[in-house]
C-alpha cells in the first residue's frame, strides 16, 4: 500500500517538475561544470510522465466536475506557454551571433529546450483528453470562448509583428547590424508563442468569468 495518496503523489510530481523546470532554465553551472540544464530537462520530462500517471489514478472530484475540459486544457496551455515565453526570451541573446542556427551550438541547445516543452505539453494534453473519453469535450460555450480567444491571440501576434516591422524600419543602419537573421527569426517565433500565450490566458479568463457569473 502506497504511503502517499494519488492526489499527494500528483502534487509531489508537479513539485519535482517545477524543480526540473528551474534547472532546465539554469543551463550549465560554470564553477562545477554540471550539466544542470540537461538534468533539469530529464527531471522535468520524467516528472510530467509520472504526474500524468497520477492524474489517471485521481478519483473524479466535484472540483473537476465544475471545470470544463476546455478550461483544464487552457490552464495546462497557459502554464506551458508561460514557460515557452520565458525560455525564448531567455535564449534571445544567443541568436544575436551572426551564424546560421545549424552552426551555433548555443542556439541548438535553446531549440532543444523549446522542443522539449512542446513535446511535454502535447503529451499531457493528449493524456487529459484520454481521461475525458466518453464526455462531451466542447459545446457552444466552448466554441464561443475559443473563437474570442483566437481573435485576441491573432491581434496580439499582429501587434508584435507590426512592432518588429517598425523597429527594423526606423532603426539606423548601425543599429540594424546588431540584428542578425537568426535573431530576427527568433523574434518572429517568439511573436507566435506570445500570441499563443495571450490566447490561452484569454480562454482561462473567460471560463473564470463564466463560473463567477
XYZ file of C-alpha atoms in Angstrom:
213
model
C 0.000 0.000 0.000
C 1.449 3.340 -1.008
C 2.176 5.875 1.716
C 1.094 8.763 -0.493
C -2.416 9.151 -1.825
C -2.873 9.684 -5.597
C -3.506 13.383 -5.016
C -0.371 13.792 -2.886
C 1.673 11.883 -5.475
C 0.409 14.278 -8.133
C 1.441 17.269 -6.015
C 4.869 15.723 -5.400
C 5.482 15.056 -9.100
C 4.330 18.550 -10.035
C 6.748 19.975 -7.452
C 9.573 17.912 -8.965
C 8.548 19.120 -12.412
C 8.872 22.675 -11.116
C 12.377 21.924 -9.815
C 13.261 20.388 -13.164
C 11.979 23.494 -14.942
C 14.168 25.741 -12.781
C 17.229 23.598 -13.540
C 16.133 23.438 -17.167
C 16.478 27.215 -17.485
C 19.660 27.414 -15.417
C 21.881 25.775 -18.063
C 25.433 24.894 -17.053
C 26.802 25.592 -13.600
C 30.148 27.070 -14.566
C 32.015 26.536 -11.284
C 31.310 22.814 -11.128
C 30.762 22.036 -14.785
C 27.464 20.296 -14.010
C 25.010 19.983 -16.918
C 22.073 21.241 -14.844
C 20.104 22.185 -17.938
C 20.262 18.611 -19.249
C 19.487 17.141 -15.824
C 16.580 19.554 -15.425
C 15.099 18.575 -18.775
C 15.281 14.866 -17.868
C 13.736 15.541 -14.437
C 11.016 17.699 -15.989
C 10.028 15.118 -18.623
C 10.088 12.235 -16.122
C 8.023 14.223 -13.624
C 5.463 15.101 -16.290
C 5.151 11.422 -17.209
C 4.605 10.351 -13.588
C 2.266 13.295 -12.991
C 0.219 12.055 -15.940
C 0.025 8.627 -14.278
C -1.058 10.302 -11.040
C -3.779 12.192 -12.934
C -5.098 8.855 -14.211
C -5.269 7.490 -10.673
C -7.037 10.505 -9.198
C -10.704 9.876 -8.402
C -13.025 12.258 -10.178
C -13.877 15.054 -7.765
C -16.589 17.687 -7.540
C -13.981 20.315 -8.374
C -13.086 18.510 -11.574
C -16.748 18.277 -12.489
C -17.203 22.046 -12.233
C -14.378 22.765 -14.671
C -14.963 22.189 -18.367
C -12.329 20.118 -20.204
C -11.536 23.208 -22.252
C -10.661 25.109 -19.083
C -8.409 22.289 -17.842
C -6.605 22.319 -21.166
C -6.351 26.101 -21.059
C -4.709 26.057 -17.618
C -2.217 23.469 -18.836
C -1.643 25.500 -22.006
C -1.155 28.722 -20.052
C 1.467 27.090 -17.822
C 3.436 25.667 -20.763
C 3.027 28.809 -22.893
C 4.424 30.865 -19.992
C 7.416 28.531 -19.771
C 7.891 28.809 -23.552
C 7.824 32.616 -23.484
C 10.366 32.658 -20.645
C 12.572 30.134 -22.478
C 12.513 32.061 -25.752
C 13.130 35.449 -24.170
C 15.976 33.998 -22.130
C 17.558 32.487 -25.249
C 17.277 35.614 -27.394
C 20.868 36.682 -26.749
C 22.392 33.502 -28.236
C 20.712 34.234 -31.592
C 22.418 37.616 -31.950
C 25.544 35.863 -33.174
C 25.805 36.223 -36.959
C 25.954 32.471 -37.579
C 23.437 30.107 -39.167
C 21.415 28.374 -36.473
C 22.830 24.986 -37.524
C 26.359 26.224 -36.804
C 25.511 27.835 -33.470
C 25.624 25.218 -30.654
C 24.029 27.606 -28.142
C 21.100 28.141 -30.500
C 20.796 24.361 -30.900
C 20.568 23.900 -27.135
C 17.959 26.649 -26.889
C 15.917 24.965 -29.617
C 16.109 21.655 -27.747
C 14.699 23.308 -24.634
C 11.784 24.788 -26.533
C 11.134 21.484 -28.321
C 11.148 19.626 -25.002
C 8.482 21.928 -23.596
C 6.312 21.497 -26.693
C 6.571 17.684 -26.521
C 5.719 17.621 -22.799
C 2.721 19.886 -23.459
C 1.423 17.678 -26.269
C 1.822 14.518 -24.167
C -0.007 15.930 -21.154
C -2.801 17.388 -23.312
C -3.272 14.023 -25.054
C -3.491 12.165 -21.761
C -6.031 14.634 -20.396
C -8.188 14.087 -23.490
C -7.942 10.341 -22.877
C -9.106 10.876 -19.293
C -12.216 12.637 -20.597
C -13.066 9.969 -23.174
C -16.797 9.467 -23.332
C -17.547 13.008 -22.182
C -18.691 15.946 -24.278
C -15.470 17.943 -24.637
C -16.922 21.064 -26.265
C -20.269 22.782 -26.642
C -21.459 26.151 -27.943
C -19.963 27.994 -24.974
C -16.573 26.360 -25.544
C -16.719 27.261 -29.245
C -17.584 30.877 -28.397
C -14.755 31.165 -25.883
C -12.292 29.612 -28.311
C -13.345 31.999 -31.099
C -12.935 35.066 -28.862
C -9.556 33.848 -27.567
C -8.305 33.113 -31.096
C -9.207 36.667 -32.068
C -7.240 38.064 -29.123
C -4.283 35.832 -29.921
C -4.367 36.856 -33.572
C -4.378 40.577 -32.764
C -1.600 40.124 -30.203
C 0.513 38.439 -32.883
C -0.296 41.150 -35.428
C 0.633 43.881 -32.936
C 4.005 42.236 -32.250
C 4.751 41.801 -35.968
C 3.926 45.472 -36.581
C 6.172 46.401 -33.646
C 9.078 44.403 -35.113
C 8.489 45.948 -38.549
C 8.500 49.460 -37.079
C 11.619 48.679 -35.032
C 13.508 47.442 -38.079
C 12.141 50.052 -40.445
C 13.041 53.054 -38.305
C 16.360 51.821 -36.890
C 19.600 53.386 -38.023
C 21.920 51.370 -40.244
C 24.458 50.919 -37.452
C 21.730 49.571 -35.187
C 20.486 47.166 -37.850
C 23.868 45.425 -37.873
C 23.105 44.212 -34.340
C 20.119 42.223 -35.619
C 21.331 39.033 -37.280
C 18.985 36.976 -39.440
C 18.743 34.199 -36.798
C 17.843 36.864 -34.217
C 15.061 38.233 -36.416
C 13.798 34.666 -36.998
C 13.833 34.101 -33.242
C 11.869 37.311 -32.707
C 9.211 36.134 -35.151
C 8.955 32.729 -33.445
C 8.683 34.445 -30.067
C 5.875 36.541 -31.516
C 3.939 33.382 -32.421
C 4.436 31.974 -28.916
C 3.326 35.288 -27.424
C 0.102 35.123 -29.440
C -0.397 31.570 -28.160
C 0.114 32.753 -24.573
C -2.459 35.526 -24.991
C -4.942 33.030 -26.454
C -4.558 30.618 -23.516
C -4.749 33.458 -20.987
C -7.972 34.782 -22.542
C -9.524 31.296 -22.515
C -8.720 30.914 -18.807
C -10.096 34.384 -18.082
C -13.349 33.797 -19.968
C -14.005 30.451 -18.279
C -13.265 32.005 -14.889
C -15.657 34.883 -15.630
C -18.421 32.462 -16.664
C -18.018 30.434 -13.460
C -18.111 33.618 -11.379
C -21.319 34.638 -13.139
